[in-house]
Coordinates of C-alpha atoms in Angstrom, one line a residue:
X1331 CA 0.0 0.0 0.0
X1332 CA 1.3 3.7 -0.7
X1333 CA -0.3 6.7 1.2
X1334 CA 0.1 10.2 0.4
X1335 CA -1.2 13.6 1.4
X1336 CA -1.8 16.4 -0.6
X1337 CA -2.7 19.9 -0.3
X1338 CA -6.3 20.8 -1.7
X1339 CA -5.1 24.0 -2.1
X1340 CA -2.7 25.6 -4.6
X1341 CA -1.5 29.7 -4.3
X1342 CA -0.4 31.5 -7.7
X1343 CA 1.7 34.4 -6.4
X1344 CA 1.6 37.5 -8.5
X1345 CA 4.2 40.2 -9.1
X1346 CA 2.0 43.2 -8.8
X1347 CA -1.1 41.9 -7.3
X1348 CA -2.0 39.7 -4.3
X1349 CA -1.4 35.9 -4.3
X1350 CA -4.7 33.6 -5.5
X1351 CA -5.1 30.5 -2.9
X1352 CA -7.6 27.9 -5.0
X1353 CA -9.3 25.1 -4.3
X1354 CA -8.3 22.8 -6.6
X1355 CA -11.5 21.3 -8.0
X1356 CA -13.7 21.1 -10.8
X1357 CA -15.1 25.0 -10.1
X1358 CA -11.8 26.0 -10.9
X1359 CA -10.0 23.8 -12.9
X1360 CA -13.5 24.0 -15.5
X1361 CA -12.5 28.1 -15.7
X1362 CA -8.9 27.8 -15.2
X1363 CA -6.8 29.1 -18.2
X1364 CA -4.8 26.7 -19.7
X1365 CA -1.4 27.6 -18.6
X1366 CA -2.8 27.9 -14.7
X1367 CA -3.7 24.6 -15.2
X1368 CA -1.0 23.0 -16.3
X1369 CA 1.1 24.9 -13.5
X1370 CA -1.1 23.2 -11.5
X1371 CA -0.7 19.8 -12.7
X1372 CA 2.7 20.4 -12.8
X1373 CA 2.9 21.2 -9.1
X1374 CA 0.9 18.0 -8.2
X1375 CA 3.2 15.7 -10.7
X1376 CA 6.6 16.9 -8.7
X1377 CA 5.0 16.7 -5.2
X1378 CA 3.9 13.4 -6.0
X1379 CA 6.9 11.9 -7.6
X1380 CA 8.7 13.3 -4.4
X1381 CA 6.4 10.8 -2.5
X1382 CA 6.6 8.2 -4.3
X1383 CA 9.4 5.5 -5.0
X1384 CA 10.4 2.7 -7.6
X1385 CA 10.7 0.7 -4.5
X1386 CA 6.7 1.2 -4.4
X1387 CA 5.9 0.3 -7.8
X1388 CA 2.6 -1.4 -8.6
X1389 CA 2.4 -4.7 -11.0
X1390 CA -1.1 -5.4 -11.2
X1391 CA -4.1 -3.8 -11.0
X1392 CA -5.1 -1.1 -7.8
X1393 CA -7.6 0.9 -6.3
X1394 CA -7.2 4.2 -4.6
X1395 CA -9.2 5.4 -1.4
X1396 CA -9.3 9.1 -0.9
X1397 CA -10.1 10.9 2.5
X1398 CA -10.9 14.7 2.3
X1399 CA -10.2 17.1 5.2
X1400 CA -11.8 20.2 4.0
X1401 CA -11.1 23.7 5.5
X1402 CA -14.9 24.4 5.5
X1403 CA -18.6 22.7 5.1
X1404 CA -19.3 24.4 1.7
X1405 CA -16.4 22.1 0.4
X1406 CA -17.7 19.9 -2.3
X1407 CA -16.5 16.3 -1.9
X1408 CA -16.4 14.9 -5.8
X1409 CA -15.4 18.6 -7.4
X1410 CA -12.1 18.2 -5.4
X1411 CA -11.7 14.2 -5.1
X1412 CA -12.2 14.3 -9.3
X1413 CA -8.8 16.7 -9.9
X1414 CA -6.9 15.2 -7.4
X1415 CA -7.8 11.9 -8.7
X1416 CA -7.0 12.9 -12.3
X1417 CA -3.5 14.7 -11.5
X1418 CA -2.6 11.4 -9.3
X1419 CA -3.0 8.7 -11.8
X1420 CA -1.6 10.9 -14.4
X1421 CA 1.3 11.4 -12.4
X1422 CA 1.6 7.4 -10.7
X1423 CA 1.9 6.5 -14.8
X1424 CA 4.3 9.0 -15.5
X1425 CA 7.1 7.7 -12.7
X1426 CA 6.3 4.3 -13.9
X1427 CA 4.4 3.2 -10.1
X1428 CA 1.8 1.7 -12.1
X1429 CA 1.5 0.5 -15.4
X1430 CA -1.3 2.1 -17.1
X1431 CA -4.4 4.0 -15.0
X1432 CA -6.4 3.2 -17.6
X1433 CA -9.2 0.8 -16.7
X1434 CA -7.7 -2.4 -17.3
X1435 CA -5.6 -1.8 -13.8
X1436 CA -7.3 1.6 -12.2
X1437 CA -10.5 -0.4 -10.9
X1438 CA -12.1 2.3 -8.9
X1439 CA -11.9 4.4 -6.0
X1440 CA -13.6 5.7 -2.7
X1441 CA -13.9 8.9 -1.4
X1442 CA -15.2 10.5 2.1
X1443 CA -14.8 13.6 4.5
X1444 CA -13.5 12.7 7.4
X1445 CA -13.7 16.3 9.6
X1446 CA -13.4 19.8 8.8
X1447 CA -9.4 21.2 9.4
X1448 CA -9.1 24.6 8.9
X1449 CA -5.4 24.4 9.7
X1450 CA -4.4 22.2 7.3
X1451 CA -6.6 21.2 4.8
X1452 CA -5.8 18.2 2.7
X1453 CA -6.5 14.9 1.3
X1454 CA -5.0 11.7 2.0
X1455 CA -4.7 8.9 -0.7
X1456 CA -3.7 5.1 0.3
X1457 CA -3.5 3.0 -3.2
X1458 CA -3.5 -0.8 -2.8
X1459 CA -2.4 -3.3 -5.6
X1460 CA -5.6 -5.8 -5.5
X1461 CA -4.8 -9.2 -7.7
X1462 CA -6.8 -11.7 -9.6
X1463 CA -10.0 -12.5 -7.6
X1464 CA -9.3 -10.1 -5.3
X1465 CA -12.4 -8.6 -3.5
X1466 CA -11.9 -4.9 -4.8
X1467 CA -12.0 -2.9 -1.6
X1468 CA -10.6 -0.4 0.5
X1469 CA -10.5 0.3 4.1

């Protein structure tokens, strides 16, 4: 099993204006310009490959279980869980942890809130290799 956290928040710092903290979720990321976007991604890609090592790397197929700690209530679970999900799997391919994320080895994921932290807001991922036969769950 591999766990992570990540922030749910990213901060674009200006020269001449103040810094934009985000939620990094679908409300953004549908409205985002392209190159924010991809600075994002970017972000997410590096962080995560600094997690992660070869030693951890996945053979067969996996599941991933994500928990949510949002700052506030008016968080929206799946608008963040969705990104997050899409920049991880994107990024566990890239460094080679898992084969493919298509859906011949990504076979599915969970997602919940576990309590509000307004002091640091983030979400934690724990991806398990699940064989042949394998009952595909996470707990």
């Amino acid at each position: 099993m591999i766990s992570l956290e990540l922030p749910i928040y990213y901060t674009f710092t200006k020269k001449t204006k103040k810094d934009n903290k985000v939620l990094v979720g679908m409300n953004w990321y549908r409205n985002a310009h392209f190159r924010n976007s991809n600075q994002v991604k970017q972000y997410y890609h590096k962080l995560i490959h600094s997690k992660v090592t070869q030693s951890q790397k996945l053979k067969d197929k996996y599941m991933v279980s994500y928990m949510l700690y949002p700052s506030n209530s008016s968080c929206d679970l799946m608008n963040v869980v969705s990104v997050i999900d899409k920049f991880l799997n994107d990024a566990l391919q890239d460094c080679g942890v898992v084969v493919n994320d298509n859906i011949k080895f990504y076979k599915g994921m969970t997602a919940g809130v576990k309590e509000i932290d307004k002091y640091n807001p983030r979400i934690e991922i724990k991806i398990i290799e699940i064989g042949d036969g394998e009952n595909a769950s996470i707990k």
